[in-house]
XYZ file of C-alpha atoms in Angstrom:
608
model
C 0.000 0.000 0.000
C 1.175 3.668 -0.567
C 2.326 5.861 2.430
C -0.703 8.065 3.913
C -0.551 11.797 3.024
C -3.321 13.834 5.216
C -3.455 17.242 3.535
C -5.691 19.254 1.962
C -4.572 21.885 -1.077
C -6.447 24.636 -2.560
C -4.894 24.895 -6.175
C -6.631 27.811 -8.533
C -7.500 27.304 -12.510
C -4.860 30.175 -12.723
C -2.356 27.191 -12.492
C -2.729 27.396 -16.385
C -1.321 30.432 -16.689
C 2.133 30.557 -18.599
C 4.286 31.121 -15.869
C 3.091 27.542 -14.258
C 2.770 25.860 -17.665
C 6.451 26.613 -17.513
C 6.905 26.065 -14.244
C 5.101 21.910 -14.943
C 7.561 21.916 -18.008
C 10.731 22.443 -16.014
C 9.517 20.042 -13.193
C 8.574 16.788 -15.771
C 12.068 17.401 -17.360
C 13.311 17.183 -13.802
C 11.033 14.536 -12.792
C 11.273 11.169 -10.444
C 13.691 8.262 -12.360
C 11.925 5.550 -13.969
C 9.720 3.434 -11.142
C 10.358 6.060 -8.408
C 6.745 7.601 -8.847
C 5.215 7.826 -5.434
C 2.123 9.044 -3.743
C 3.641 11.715 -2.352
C 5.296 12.923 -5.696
C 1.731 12.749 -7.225
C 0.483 15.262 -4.391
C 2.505 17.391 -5.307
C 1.625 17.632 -9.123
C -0.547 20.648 -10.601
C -3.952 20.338 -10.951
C -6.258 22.795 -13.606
C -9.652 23.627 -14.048
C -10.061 23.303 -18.378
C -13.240 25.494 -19.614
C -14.663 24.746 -22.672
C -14.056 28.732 -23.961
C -10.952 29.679 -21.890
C -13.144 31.801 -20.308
C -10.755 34.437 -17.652
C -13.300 33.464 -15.158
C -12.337 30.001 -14.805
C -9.439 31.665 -12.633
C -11.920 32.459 -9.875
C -12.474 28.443 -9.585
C -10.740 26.492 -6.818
C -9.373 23.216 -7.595
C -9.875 21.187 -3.586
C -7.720 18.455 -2.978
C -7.468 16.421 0.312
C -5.769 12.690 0.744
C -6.658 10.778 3.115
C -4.249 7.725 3.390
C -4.308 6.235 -0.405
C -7.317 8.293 -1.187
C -7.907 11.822 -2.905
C -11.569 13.691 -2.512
C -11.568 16.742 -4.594
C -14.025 19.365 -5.732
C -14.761 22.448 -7.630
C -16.172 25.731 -5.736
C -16.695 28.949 -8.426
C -15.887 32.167 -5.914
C -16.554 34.617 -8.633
C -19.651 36.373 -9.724
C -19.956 34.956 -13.527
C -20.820 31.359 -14.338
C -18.473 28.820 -16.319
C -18.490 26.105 -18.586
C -16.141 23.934 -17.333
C -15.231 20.652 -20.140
C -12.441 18.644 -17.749
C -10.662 18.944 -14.475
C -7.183 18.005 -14.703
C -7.040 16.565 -11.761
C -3.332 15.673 -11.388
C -0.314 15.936 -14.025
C 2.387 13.928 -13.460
C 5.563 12.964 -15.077
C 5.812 9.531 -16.363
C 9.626 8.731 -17.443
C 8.596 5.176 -17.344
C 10.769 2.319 -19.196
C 9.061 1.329 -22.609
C 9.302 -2.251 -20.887
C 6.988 -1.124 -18.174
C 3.714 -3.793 -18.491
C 1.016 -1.740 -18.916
C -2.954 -2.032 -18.013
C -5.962 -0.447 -18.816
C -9.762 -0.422 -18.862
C -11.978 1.184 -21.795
C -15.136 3.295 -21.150
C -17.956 0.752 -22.309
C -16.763 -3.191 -21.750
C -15.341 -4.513 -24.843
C -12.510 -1.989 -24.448
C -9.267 -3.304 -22.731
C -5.449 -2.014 -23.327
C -2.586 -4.357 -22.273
C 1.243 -4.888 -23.725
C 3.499 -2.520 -22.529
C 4.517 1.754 -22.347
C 6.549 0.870 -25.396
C 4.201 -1.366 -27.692
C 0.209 -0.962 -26.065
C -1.754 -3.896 -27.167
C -5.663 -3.559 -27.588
C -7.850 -6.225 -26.264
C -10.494 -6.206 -28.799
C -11.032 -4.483 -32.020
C -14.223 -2.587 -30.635
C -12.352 0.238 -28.765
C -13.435 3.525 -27.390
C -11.588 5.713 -29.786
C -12.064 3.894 -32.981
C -15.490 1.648 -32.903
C -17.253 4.062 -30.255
C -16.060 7.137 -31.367
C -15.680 8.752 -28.355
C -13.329 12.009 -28.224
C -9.990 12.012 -27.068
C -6.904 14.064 -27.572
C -4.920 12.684 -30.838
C -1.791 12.750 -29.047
C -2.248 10.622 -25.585
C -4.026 7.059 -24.916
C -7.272 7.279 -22.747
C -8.202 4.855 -20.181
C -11.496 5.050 -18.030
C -11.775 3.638 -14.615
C -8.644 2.383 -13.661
C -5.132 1.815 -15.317
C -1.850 -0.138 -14.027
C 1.616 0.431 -14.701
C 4.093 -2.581 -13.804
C 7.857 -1.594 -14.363
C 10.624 -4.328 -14.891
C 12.530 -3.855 -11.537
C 8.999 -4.989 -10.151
C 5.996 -3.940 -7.974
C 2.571 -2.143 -9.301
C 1.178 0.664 -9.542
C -2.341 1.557 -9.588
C -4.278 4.439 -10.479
C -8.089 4.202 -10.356
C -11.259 6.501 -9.408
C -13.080 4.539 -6.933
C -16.229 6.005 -7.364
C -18.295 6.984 -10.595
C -21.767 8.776 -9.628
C -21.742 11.792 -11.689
C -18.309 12.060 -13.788
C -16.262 9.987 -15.992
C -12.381 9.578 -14.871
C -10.367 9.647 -17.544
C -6.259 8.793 -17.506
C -4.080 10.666 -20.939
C -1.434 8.525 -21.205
C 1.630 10.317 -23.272
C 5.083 9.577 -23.799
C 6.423 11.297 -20.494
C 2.960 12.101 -18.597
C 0.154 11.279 -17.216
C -2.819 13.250 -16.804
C -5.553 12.249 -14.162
C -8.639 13.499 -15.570
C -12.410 14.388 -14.438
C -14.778 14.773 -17.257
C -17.122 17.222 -16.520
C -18.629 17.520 -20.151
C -19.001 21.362 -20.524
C -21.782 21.685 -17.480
C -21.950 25.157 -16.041
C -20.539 25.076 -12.789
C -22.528 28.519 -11.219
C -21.314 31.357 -9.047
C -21.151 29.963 -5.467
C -21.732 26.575 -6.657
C -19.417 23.087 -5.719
C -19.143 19.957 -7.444
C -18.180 17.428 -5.758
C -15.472 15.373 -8.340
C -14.954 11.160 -8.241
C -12.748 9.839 -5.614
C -8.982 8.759 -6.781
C -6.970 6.206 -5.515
C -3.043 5.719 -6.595
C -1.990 2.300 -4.652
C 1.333 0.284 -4.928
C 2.541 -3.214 -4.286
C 4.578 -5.970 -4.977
C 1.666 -8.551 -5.247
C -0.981 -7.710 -7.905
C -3.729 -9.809 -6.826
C -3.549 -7.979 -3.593
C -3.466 -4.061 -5.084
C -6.514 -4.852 -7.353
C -8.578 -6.678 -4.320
C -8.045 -2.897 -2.331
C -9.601 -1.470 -5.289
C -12.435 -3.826 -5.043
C -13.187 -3.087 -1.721
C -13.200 0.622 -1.946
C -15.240 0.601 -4.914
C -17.611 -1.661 -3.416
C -17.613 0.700 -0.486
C -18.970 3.693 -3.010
C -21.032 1.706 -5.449
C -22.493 -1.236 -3.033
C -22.583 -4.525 -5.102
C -26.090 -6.347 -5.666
C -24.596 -9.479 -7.058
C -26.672 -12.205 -5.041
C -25.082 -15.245 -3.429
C -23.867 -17.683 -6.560
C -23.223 -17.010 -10.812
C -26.133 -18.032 -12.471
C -26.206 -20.678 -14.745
C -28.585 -21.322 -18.272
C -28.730 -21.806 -22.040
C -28.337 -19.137 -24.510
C -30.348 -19.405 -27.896
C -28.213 -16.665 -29.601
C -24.726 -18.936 -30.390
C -26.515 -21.698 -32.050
C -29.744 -20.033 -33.627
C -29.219 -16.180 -33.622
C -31.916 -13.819 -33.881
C -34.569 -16.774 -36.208
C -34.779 -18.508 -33.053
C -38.492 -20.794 -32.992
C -40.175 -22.077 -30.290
C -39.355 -25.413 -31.536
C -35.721 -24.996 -30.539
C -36.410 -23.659 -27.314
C -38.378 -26.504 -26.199
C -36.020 -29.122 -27.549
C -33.339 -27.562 -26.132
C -35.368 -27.700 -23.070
C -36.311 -31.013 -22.401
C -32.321 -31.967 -23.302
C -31.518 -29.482 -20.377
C -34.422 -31.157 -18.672
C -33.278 -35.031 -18.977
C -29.278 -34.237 -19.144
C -28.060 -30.728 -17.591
C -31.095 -29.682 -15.616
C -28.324 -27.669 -13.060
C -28.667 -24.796 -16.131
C -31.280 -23.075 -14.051
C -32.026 -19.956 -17.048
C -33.221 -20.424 -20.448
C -32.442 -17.365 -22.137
C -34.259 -16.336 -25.394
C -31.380 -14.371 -26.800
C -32.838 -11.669 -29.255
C -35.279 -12.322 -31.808
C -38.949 -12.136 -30.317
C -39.234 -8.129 -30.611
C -40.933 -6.808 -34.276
C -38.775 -3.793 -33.768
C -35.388 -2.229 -31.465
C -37.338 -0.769 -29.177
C -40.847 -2.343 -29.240
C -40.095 -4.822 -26.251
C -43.279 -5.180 -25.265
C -45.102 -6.246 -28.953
C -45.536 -9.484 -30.410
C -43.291 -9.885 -33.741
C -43.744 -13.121 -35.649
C -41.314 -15.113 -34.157
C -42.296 -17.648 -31.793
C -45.467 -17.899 -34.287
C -46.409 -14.544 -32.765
C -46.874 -15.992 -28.769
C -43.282 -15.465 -26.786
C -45.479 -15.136 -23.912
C -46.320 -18.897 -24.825
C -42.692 -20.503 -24.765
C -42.097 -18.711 -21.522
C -44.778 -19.709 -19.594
C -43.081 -23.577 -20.673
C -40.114 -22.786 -19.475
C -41.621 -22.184 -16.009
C -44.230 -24.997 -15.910
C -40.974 -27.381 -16.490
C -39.659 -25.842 -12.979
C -36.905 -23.425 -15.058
C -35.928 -19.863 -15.152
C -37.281 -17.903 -18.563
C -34.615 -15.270 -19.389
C -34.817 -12.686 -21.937
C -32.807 -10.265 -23.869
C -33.514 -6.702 -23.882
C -31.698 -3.616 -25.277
C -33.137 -0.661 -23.262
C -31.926 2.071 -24.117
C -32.436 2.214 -28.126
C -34.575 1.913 -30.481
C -34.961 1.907 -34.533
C -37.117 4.950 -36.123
C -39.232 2.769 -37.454
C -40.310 1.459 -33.727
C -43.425 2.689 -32.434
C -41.681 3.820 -29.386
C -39.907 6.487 -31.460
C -42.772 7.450 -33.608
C -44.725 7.965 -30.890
C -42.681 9.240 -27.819
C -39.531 11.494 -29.858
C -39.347 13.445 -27.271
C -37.988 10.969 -24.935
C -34.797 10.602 -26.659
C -31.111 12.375 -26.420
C -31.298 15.540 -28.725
C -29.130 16.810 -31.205
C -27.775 20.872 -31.102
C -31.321 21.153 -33.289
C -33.028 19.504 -30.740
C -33.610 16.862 -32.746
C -33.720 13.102 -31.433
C -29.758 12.615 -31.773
C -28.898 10.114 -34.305
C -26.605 7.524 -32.888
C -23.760 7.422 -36.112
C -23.499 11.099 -36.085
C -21.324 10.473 -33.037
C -20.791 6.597 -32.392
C -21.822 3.277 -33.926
C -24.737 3.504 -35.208
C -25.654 -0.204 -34.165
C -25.120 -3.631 -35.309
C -28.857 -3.997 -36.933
C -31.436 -2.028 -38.018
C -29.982 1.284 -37.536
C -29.227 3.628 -36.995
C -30.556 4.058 -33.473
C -31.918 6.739 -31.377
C -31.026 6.435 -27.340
C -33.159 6.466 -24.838
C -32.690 9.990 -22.058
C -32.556 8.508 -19.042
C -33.155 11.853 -17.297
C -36.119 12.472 -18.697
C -39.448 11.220 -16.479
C -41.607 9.792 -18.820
C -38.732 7.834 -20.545
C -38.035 6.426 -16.714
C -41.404 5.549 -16.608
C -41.502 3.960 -19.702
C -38.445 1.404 -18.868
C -39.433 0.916 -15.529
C -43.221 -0.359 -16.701
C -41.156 -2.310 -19.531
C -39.169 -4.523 -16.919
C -41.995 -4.514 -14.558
C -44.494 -6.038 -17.430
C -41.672 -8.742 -18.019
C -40.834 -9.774 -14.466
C -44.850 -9.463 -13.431
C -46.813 -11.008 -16.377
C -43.987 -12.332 -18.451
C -42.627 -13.776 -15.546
C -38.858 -13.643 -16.272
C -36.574 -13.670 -13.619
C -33.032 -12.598 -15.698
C -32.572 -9.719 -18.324
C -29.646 -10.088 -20.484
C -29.403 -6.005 -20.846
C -27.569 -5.152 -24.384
C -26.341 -1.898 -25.870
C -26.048 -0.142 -22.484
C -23.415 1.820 -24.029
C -26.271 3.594 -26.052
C -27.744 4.927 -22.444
C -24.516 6.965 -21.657
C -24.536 7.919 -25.126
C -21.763 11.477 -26.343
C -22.625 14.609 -27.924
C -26.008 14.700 -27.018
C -28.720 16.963 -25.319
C -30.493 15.808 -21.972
C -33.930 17.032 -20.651
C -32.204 17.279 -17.467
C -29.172 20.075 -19.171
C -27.377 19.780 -15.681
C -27.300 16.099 -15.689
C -24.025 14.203 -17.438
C -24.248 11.459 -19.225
C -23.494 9.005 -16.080
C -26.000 10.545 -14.416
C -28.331 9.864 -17.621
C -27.608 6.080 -17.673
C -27.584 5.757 -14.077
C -30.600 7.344 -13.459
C -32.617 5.265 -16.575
C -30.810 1.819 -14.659
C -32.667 2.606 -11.562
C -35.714 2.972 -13.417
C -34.843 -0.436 -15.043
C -34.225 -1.878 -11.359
C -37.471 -0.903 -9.541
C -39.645 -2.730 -13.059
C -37.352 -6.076 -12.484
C -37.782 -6.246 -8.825
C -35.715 -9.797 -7.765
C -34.854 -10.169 -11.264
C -31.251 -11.104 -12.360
C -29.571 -7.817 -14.299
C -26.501 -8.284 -17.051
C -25.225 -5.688 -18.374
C -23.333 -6.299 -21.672
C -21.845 -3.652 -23.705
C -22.192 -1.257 -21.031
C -19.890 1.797 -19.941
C -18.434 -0.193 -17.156
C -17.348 2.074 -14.158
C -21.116 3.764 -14.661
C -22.109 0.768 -14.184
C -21.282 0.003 -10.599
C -24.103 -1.162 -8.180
C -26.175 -1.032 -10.682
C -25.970 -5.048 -12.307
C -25.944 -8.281 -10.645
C -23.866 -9.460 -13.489
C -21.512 -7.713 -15.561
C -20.071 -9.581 -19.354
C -16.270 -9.243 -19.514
C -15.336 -10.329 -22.851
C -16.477 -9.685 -26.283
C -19.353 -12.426 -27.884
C -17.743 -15.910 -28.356
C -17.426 -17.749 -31.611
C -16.122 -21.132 -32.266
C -12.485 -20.028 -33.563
C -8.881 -20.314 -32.206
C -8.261 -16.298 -32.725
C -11.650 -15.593 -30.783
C -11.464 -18.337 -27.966
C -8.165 -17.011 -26.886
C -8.591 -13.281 -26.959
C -12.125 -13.612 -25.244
C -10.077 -15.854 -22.497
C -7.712 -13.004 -22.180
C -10.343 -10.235 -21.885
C -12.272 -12.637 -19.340
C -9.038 -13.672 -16.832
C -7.608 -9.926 -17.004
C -10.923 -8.873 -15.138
C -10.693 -11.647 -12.664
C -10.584 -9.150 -9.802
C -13.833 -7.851 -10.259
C -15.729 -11.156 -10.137
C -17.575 -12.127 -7.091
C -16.471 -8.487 -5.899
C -18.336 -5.903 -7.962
C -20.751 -8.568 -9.196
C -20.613 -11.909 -11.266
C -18.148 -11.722 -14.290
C -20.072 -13.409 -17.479
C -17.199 -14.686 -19.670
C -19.991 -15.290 -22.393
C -21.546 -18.425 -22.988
C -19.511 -21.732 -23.151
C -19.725 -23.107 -26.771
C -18.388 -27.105 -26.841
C -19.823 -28.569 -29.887
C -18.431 -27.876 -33.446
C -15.235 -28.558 -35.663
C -12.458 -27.131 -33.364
C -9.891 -29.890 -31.857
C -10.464 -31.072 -28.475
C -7.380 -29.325 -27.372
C -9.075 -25.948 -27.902
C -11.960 -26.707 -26.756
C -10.321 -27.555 -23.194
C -8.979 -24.413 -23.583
C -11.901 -22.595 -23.591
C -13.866 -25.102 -20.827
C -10.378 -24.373 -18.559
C -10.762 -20.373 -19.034
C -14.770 -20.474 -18.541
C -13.772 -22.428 -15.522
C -10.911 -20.124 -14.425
C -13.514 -17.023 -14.627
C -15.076 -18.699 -11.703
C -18.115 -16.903 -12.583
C -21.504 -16.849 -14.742
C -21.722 -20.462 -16.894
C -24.381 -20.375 -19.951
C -24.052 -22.902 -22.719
C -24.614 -21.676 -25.923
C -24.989 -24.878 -27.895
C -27.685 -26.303 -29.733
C -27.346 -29.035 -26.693
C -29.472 -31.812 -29.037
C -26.672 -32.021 -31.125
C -23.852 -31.998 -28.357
C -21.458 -34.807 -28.640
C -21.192 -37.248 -25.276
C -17.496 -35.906 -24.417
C -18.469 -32.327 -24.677
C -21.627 -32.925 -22.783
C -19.096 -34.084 -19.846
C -17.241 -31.159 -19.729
C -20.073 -29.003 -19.487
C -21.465 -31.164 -16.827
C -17.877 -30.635 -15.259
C -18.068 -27.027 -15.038
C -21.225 -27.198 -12.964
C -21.890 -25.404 -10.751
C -18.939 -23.054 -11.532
C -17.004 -22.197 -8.021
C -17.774 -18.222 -7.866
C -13.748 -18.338 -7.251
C -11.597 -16.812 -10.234
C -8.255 -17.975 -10.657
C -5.688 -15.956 -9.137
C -2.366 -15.524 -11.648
C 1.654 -15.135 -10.792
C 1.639 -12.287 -13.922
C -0.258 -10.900 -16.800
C 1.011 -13.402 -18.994
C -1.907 -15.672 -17.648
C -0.153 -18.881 -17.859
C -0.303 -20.282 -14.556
C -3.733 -19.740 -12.310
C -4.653 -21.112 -8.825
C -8.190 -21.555 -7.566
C -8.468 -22.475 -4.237
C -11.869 -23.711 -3.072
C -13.710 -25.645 0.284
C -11.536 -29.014 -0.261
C -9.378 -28.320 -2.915
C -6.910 -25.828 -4.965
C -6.923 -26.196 -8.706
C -4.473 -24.528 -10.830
C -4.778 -23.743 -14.443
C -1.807 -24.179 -16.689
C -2.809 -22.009 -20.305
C -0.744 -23.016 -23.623
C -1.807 -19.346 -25.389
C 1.477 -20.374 -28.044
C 1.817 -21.637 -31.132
C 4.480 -24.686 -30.121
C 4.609 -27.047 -27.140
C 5.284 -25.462 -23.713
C 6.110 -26.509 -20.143
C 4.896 -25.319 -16.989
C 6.390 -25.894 -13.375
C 4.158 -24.645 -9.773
C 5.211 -25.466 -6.568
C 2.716 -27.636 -4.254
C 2.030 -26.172 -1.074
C 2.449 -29.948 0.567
C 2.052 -33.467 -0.136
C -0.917 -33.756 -2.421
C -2.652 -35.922 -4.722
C -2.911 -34.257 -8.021
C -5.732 -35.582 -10.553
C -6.527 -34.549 -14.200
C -9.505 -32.318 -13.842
C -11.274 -33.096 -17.244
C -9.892 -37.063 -17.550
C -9.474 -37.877 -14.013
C -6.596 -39.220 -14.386
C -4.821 -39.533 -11.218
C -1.148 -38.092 -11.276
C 0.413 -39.079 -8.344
C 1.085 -38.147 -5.256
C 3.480 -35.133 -4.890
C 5.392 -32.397 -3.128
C 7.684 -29.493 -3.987
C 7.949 -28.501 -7.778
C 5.603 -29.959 -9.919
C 6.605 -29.563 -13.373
C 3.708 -30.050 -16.779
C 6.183 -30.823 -19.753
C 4.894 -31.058 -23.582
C 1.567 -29.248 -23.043
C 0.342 -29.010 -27.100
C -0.797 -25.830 -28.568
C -3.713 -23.888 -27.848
C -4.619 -25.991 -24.849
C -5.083 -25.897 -21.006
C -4.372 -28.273 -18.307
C -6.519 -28.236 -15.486
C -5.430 -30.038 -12.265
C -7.113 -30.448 -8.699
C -4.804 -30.402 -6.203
C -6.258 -32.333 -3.012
């Protein structure tokens, strides 16, 4: 943990003035050597108030700071007499001489961003990122990180720098060749004479042991955003990965009475898309399911299962009759215009493009809450697969509420979405993820799944790098677990061993009628999936320990191209079986070294 700092620091927007600018200049040239960067060194960096027209008054707005141990509350206060549009708060500015070896971490703004690699060659997670898929705005000279980032230099240790809290602002982290900027995102609101904001909390933490740094993280932030994750993952059958959005009632029920007969631990039966006539119209009767979803879901709950549905709240199509008839309860454009969605993001993967949702506005609350309330009350579902969240914190837009930001938007239209689905099971997917906090019982961490080498691994990567977060800020869904198909058996344990070393939601996604007998035993073998993720030595995710009631297994990852070996050390004299053959290895102490592990493959091994 970093040394406590008590102090408070009143720091002026006048810091931008060129004397200081100069001032910063001279001390980043002269800044701490490569891994010295302390807490202490960060206290002491400047902090600026940015307004959107470099308006003098900005200078009559104090810039609060005051640590307490590893944490930083800060806020705004205008002391003049004119108002101010204020578009950032530069919280902190710190030089960043960091080795281009330095391992580097860092999460996007909605979910299917993630940065890894290092200072010197940044690697991105998934091809959907903020800046390039999402469009969101960011200077052209720095990398952007939301949330939390981590900075790992070779002489060892971490360092972590994360807001803690997200209620009302965005916290951003510019990431340039020799600084960092710790950044509030306060999206051109007018901050009024007399007025204070009250800005996110910041954290900067350091340590030697990873696992430990990120688990102080989870606590805080589960301190500010109280989780609602329930007492166990959920477990189900998805419809989307083997029948996509021409799902029939046919295939639900056959798929049913399999789950019924042969896997009846997969509680949900999730109707994955499909059963709407339009984006938006959630409540209508399109022709699928021969016009009667209602029908199918009232059999999934006479056979004694869950029914589980897919909704995307927050958008919908123009052609939708919730558009047509209700345009005033969407995001506006400068016109005040409903806001088209690819004027300034993606404009949606199908019939687009869309129009978002304004969560601040009372009649579109209304409308989502009697939406989820309809589907948990006469629909009877009891999980909501929540899609395109990223749409409800929608950029660039208008509110009805003009001093609201666009957390406070999708926060506000979540409640609204809680209070309709009552005990009902939330998952966000493609959600702004720090907004996002205390508001989902279940929370995807990887991009969708398909049954391919290049997308099993980097969904396993996405999943295991947010290992932290599961059974902490809620239950991690590493997407549904596809077995069946014309991949090797070796990949296919790979993908079983990272669903398992998530250690948290578990939904097949197979056409389960079709499901060969092996593959049918390794799903059985992953229920009920432990709630436990795997801890890992490093972010090169090779080697992961689980340790649960009567057992610790660890997870040995071939992510290469050639044969590898792998060596762990046994806490004592144990017996050490095969997890997916049970094939007993022995009984065994001290190093235990895995030689000739193929490609693309996992060993799994239970350590008793």
């Amino acid at each position: 943990m970093s040394e406590g700092i008590p102090r408070r620091e009143v720091l002026k927007a006048a810091l931008a003035s060129p004397i200081v600018a100069a001032a910063s200049i001279l001390a980043r040239s002269q800044g701490p050597k490569p891994d010295q960067l302390s807490q202490s060194v960060i206290a002491e960096t400047p902090g600026r108030v940015v307004a959107v027209d470099d308006s003098p008054a900005a200078r009559d707005i104090d810039l609060v700071r005051s640590w307490r141990g590893s944490l930083c509350s800060s806020r705004l206060i205008n002391r003049g007499r004119k108002p101010v549009r204020v578009k950032e708060v530069i919280l902190f500015d710190i030089p960043l001489p960091q080795s281009p070896a330095t391992k580097l971490y860092g999460e996007g703004f909605q979910m299917l961003t993630q940065t890894g690699g290092t200072l010197g060659q940044p690697v991105n997670y998934s091809q959907y990122t903020d800046v390039k898929h999402y469009k969101l705005p960011q200077p052209a000279d720095a990398r952007v990180f939301y949330g939390m980032m981590t900075l790992s230099p070779p002489s060892g240790g971490h360092k972590l720098f994360a807001f803690t809290s997200c209620r009302r602002f965005a916290g951003q982290f510019y990431l340039r060749d020799s600084s960092l900027q710790v950044a509030v995102a306060t999206e051109g609101l007018i901050l009024k004479p007399g007025e204070t904001w009250q800005l996110e909390e910041f954290t900067f933490r350091t340590g030697t042991d990873r696992e430990r740094v990120l688990a102080g993280l989870a606590q805080r932030l589960t301190r500010n955003h109280p989780p609602i994750l329930g007492k166990a993952p959920p477990t189900g059958w998805c419809s989307w990965y083997c029948f996509g959005p021409r799902v029939t009632a046919q295939q639900v029920l056959d798929n049913l009475d399999f789950i019924a007969k042969n896997v009846p631990q997969l509680k949900y039966i999730q109707i994955d898309d499909g059963y709407q006539p339009a984006m938006g119209d959630w409540l209508e009767t399109g022709a699928a399911f021969g016009g009667d979803v209602q029908g199918v879901l009232r059999q999934i709950r006479a056979r004694g299962f869950e029914p589980a549905i897919w909704v995307a709240p927050f958008v919908a199509e123009e052609k939708s009759h919730l558009f047509a008839q209700h345009p005033d309860w969407f995001v506006k454009d400068a016109e005040g215009k409903p806001l088209r969605s690819d004027t300034v993001t993606f404009g949606g993967w199908r019939r687009g493009p869309w129009y978002a949702l304004d969560g601040t506005h009372p009649e579109a609350q209304k409308h989502l809450e009697n939406v989820f309330r309809t589907m948990r009350r006469e629909w009877g579902c009891t999980y909501f697969k929540l899609d395109a969240n990223f749409w409800g914190a929608i950029h660039g837009g208008r509110f009805h509420d003009p001093r609201a930001t666009r957390i406070e938007a999708y926060r506000r239209g979540m409640r609204a979405i809680l209070r309709g689905a009552q005990d009902g099971f939330i998952l966000g997917c493609n959600h702004p993820l720090w907004p996002s906090l205390g508001l989902i019982h279940g929370s995807r961490s990887s991009n969708d799944i398909k049954r391919t080498w290049d997308r099993i691994k980097t969904t396993a990567r996405q999943n295991l790098s947010r290992n932290w977060q599961n059974g902490n800020l809620w239950w991690n869904d590493p997407d549904a677990i596809c077995l069946a198909g014309d991949l090797p058996l070796t990949e296919f344990r790979f993908h079983a061993t990272a669903i398992y070393a998530a250690g948290g939601m578990l939904l097949s996604g197979d056409d389960l009628t079709k499901i060969p007998p092996d593959r049918l035993t390794m799903l059985r073998k992953l229920l009920p999936p432990t709630g436990v993720a795997a801890r890992f030595e490093d972010d090169s995710l090779r080697v992961g320990v689980i340790d649960i009631a009567d057992a610790q297994l660890v997870c040995l990852f071939n992510w290469e191209d050639k044969d590898q070996s792998f060596r762990f050390k046994l806490p004592r004299l144990s017996e050490v079986t095969d997890y997916w053959t049970d094939e007993k290895l022995g009984k065994r102490e001290g190093w235990f070294t895995v030689n000739g592990v193929s490609p693309h493959t996992a060993v799994l091994l239970k350590i008793t």
